[in-house]
mmCIF file of C-alpha atoms in Angstrom:
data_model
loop_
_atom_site.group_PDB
_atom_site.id
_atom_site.type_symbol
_atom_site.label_atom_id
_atom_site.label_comp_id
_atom_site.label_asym_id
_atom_site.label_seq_id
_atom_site.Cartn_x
_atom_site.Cartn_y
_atom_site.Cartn_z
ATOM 1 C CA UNK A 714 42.324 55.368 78.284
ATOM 2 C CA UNK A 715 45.624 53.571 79.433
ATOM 3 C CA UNK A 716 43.392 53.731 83.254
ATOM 4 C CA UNK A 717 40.550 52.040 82.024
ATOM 5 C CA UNK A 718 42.846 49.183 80.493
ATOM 6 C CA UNK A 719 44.906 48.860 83.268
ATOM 7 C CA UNK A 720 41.582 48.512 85.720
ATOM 8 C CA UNK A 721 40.101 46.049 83.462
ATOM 9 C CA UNK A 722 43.355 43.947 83.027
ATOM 10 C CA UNK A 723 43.093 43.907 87.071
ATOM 11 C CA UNK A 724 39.521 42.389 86.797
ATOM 12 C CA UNK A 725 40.465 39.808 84.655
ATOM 13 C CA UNK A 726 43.446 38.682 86.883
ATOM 14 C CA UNK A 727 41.364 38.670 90.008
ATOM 15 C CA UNK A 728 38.737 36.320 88.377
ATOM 16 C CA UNK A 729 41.870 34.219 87.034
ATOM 17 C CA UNK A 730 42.869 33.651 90.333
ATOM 18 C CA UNK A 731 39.550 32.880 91.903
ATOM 19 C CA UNK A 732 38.890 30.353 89.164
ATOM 20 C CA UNK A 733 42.094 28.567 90.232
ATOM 21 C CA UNK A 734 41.714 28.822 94.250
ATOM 22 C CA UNK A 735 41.752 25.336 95.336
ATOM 23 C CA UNK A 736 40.070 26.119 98.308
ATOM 24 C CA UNK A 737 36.798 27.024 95.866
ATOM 25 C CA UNK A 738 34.854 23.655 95.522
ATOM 26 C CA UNK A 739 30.755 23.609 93.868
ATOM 27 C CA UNK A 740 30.049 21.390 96.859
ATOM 28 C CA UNK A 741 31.610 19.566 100.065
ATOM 29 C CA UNK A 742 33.097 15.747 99.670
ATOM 30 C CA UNK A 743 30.095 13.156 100.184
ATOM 31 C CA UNK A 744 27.472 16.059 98.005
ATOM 32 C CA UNK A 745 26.188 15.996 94.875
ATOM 33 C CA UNK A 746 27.037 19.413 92.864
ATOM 34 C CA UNK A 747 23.533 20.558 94.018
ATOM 35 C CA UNK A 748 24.333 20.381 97.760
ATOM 36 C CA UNK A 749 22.350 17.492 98.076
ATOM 37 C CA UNK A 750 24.016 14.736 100.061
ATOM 38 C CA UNK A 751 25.383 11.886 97.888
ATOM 39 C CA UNK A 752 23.703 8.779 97.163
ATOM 40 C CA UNK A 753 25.804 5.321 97.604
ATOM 41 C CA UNK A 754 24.201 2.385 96.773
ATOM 42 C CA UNK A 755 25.661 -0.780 97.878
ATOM 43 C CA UNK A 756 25.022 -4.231 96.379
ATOM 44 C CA UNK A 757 22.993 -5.360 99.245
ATOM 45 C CA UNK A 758 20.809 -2.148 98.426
ATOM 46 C CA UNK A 759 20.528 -2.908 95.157
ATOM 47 C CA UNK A 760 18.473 -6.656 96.399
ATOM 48 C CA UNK A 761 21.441 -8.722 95.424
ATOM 49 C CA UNK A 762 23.459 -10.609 98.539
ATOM 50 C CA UNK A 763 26.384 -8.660 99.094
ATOM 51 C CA UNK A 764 29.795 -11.237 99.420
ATOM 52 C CA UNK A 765 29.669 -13.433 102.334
ATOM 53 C CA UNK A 766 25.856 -13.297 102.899
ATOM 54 C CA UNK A 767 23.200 -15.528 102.610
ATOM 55 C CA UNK A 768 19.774 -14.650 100.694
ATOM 56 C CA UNK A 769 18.484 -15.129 104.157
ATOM 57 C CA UNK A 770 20.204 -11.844 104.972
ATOM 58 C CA UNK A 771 19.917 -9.681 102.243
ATOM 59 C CA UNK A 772 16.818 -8.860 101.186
ATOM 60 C CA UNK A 773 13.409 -8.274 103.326
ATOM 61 C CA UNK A 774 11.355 -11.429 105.210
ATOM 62 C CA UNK A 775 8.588 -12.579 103.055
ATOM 63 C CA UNK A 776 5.135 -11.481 105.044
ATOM 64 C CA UNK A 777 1.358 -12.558 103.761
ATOM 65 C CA UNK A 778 1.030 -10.438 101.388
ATOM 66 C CA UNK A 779 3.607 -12.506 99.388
ATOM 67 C CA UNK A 780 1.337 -14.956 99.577
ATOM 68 C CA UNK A 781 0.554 -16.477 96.044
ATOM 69 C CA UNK A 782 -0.638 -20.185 96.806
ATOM 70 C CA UNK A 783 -3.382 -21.976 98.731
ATOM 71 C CA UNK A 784 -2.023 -23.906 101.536
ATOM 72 C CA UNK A 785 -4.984 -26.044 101.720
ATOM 73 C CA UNK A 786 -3.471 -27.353 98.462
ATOM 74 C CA UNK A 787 -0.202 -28.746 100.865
ATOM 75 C CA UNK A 788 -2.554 -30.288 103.681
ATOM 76 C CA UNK A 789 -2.447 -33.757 104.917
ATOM 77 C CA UNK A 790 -3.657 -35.061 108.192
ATOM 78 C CA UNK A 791 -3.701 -31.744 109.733
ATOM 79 C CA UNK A 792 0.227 -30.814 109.160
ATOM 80 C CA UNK A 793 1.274 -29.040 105.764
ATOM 81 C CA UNK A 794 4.047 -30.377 103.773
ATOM 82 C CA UNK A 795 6.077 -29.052 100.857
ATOM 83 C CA UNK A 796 9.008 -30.156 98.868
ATOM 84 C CA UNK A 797 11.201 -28.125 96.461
ATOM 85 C CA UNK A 798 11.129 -28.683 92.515
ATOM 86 C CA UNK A 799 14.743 -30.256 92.868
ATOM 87 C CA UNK A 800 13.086 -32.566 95.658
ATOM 88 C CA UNK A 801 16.029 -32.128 97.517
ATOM 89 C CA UNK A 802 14.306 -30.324 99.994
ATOM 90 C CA UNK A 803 11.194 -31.425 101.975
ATOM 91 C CA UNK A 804 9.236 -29.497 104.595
ATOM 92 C CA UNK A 805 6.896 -29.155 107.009
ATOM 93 C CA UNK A 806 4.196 -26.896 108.888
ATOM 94 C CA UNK A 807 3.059 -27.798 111.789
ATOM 95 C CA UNK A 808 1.013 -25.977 113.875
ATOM 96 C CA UNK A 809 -0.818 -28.247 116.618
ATOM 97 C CA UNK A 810 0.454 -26.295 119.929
ATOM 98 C CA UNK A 811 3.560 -24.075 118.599
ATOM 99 C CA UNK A 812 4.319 -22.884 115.695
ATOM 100 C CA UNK A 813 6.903 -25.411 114.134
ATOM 101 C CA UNK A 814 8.125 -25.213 110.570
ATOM 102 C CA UNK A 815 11.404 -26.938 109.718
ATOM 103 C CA UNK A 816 13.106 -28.673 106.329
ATOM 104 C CA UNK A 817 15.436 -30.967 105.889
ATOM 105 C CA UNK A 818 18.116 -31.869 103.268
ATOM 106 C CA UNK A 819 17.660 -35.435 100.517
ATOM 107 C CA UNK A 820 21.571 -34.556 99.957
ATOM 108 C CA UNK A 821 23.782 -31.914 101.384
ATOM 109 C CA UNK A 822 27.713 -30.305 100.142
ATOM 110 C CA UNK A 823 27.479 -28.159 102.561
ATOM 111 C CA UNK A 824 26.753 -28.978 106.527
ATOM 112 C CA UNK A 825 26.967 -26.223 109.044
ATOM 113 C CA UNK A 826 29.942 -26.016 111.837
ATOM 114 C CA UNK A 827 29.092 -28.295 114.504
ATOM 115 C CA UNK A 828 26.646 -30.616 113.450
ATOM 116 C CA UNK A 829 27.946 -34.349 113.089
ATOM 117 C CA UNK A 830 25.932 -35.579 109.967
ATOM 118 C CA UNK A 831 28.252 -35.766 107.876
ATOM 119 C CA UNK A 832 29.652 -38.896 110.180
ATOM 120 C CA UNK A 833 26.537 -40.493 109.528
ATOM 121 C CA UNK A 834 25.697 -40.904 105.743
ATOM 122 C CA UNK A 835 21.945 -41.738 107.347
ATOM 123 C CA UNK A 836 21.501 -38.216 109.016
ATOM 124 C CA UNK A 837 20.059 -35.397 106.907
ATOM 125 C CA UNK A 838 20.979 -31.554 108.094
ATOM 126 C CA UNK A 839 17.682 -30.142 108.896
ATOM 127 C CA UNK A 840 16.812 -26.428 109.866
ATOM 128 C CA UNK A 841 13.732 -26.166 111.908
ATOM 129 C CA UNK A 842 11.998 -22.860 113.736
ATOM 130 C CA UNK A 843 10.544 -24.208 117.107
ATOM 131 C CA UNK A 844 8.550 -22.078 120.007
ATOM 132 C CA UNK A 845 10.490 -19.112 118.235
ATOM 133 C CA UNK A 846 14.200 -21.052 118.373
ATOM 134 C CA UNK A 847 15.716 -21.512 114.780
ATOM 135 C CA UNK A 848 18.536 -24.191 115.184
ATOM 136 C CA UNK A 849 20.416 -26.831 112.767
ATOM 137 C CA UNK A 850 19.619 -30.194 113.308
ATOM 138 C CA UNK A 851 20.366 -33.868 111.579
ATOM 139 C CA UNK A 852 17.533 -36.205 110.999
ATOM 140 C CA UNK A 853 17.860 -39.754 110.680
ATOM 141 C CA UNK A 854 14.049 -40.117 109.493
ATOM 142 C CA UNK A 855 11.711 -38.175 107.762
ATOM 143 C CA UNK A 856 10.219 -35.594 110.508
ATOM 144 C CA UNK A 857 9.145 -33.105 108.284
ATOM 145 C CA UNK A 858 8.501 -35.276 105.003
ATOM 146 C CA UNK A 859 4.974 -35.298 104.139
ATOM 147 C CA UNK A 860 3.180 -38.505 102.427
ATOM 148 C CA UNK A 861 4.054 -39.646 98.673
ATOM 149 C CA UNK A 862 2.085 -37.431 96.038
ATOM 150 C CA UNK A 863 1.566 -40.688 94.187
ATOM 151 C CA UNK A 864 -0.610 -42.552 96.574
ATOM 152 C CA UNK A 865 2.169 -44.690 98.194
ATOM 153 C CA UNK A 866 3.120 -46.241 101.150
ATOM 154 C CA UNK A 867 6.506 -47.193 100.443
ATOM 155 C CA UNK A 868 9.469 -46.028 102.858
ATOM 156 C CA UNK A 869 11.814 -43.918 101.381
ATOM 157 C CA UNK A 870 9.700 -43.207 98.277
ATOM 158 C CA UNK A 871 11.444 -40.570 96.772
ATOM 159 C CA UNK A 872 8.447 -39.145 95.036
ATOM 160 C CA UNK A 873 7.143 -38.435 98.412
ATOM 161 C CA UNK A 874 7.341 -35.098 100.520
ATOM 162 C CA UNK A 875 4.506 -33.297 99.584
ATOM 163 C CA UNK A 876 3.315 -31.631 96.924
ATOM 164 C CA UNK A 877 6.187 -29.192 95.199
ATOM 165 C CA UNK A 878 6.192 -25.343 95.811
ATOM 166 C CA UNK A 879 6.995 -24.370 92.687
ATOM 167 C CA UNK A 880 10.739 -21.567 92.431
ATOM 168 C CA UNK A 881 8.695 -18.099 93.050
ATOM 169 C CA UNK A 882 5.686 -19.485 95.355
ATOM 170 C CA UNK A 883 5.029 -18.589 98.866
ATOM 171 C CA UNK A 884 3.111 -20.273 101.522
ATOM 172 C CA UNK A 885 1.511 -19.147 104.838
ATOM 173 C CA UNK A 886 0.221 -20.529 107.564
ATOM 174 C CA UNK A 887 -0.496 -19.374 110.528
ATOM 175 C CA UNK A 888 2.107 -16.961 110.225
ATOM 176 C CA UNK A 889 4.257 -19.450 109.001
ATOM 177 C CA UNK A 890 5.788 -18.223 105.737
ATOM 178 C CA UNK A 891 8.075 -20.119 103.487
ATOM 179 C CA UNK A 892 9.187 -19.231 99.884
ATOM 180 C CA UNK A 893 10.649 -21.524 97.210
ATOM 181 C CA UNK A 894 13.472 -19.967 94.827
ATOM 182 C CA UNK A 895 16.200 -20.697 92.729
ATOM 183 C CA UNK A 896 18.946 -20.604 95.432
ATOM 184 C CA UNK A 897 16.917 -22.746 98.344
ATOM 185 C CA UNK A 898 13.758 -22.245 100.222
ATOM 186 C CA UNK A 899 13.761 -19.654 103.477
ATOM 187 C CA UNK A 900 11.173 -19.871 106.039
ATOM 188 C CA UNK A 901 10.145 -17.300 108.837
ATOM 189 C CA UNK A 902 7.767 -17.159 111.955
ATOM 190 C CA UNK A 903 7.731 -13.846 113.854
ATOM 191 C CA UNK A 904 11.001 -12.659 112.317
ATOM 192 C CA UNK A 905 13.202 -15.999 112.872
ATOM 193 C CA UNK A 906 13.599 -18.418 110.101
ATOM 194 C CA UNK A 907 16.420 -20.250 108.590
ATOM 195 C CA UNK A 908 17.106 -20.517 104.698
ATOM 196 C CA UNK A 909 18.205 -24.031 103.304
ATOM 197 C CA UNK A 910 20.106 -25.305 100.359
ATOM 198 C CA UNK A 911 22.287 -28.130 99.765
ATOM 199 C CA UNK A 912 25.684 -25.477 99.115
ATOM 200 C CA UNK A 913 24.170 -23.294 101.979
ATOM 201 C CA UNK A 914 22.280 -23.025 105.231
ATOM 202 C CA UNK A 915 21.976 -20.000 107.179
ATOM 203 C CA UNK A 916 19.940 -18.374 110.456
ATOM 204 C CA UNK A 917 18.392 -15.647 111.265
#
């Protein structure tokens, strides 16, 4: 009898001890207790800019299928124009010999490193694609404002610019795609673009 206790006292020691190994782990660092390999999800990930990046950069290019508007509804003489619901922002598509697509900026707190508009309270920072080149530029006259929406002529009309591309629409032409949110409007043509807003401007 005192055997069998002593052999079952050792038993119990033995899986003491193993409980308390620190060597014994239920999976390596970086896994899940399963094995499986952890998953991290960063804020970029999550569809969100992470800190320091533009909308431009974090999330996936609009394509056609985002698509949700007629662009015949934005034509005029040929060209496409488009303006944001602010109006601070007016575009335009043009697509004659290359595909061009640029906007530029009513009023702007921001201006990007190098350009000199704000020496020149008649420049506008602009942001155009051009025979696949995205580049800043300042505008001292409307090259991508489209016509006044209310029939007229008047320069500097600021009722003008197109029609408005509502926060949430997307236009295409050509393979020209823009989108209008909440945070500024981003254009692409075969993967280059630019995103524009008067606190931000960004390329890609």
């Amino acid at each position: 009898m005192k055997k069998l206790l002593t052999a079952a006292a050792a038993l119990l020691m033995v899986g003491a001890l193993a409980a308390c190994d620190p060597e014994t782990t239920t999976g390596t660092p970086g896994t899940s207790p399963g094995g499986q390999p952890a998953q991290v999800t960063t804020t970029a990930e999550q569809g969100n800019p992470a800190p320091g990046t533009s909308p431009a950069k974090a999330t996936t290019l609009p394509n056609r299928d985002d698509v949700n508007v007629d662009a015949r509804d934005f034509e005029s003489q040929g060209h496409y124009y488009f303006q944001s619901p602010s109006k601070n922002i007016k575009c335009g598509i043009y697509v004659d010999d290359i595909h061009t697509v640029g906007c530029q900026l009513k009023n702007a707190t921001v201006i990007p490193a190098g350009l000199n508009c704000a020496n020149n309270p008649a420049h506008e920072v602009a942001a155009q694609v051009s025979g696949g080149t995205a580049q800043f530029i300042c505008l001292n006259q409307g090259v991508y404002v489209g016509p006044p929406t209310d029939g007229s002529t008047a320069p500097g009309n600021h009722e003008g610019g197109g029609k408005v591309l509502e926060y949430g629409q997307t236009i295409g032409v050509r393979g020209v795609i823009c989108e209008s949110t909440t945070a500024g409007i981003r254009c692409s043509v075969g993967g280059h673009g630019f995103f524009i807003a008067a606190d931000a401007q960004s390329l890609f």
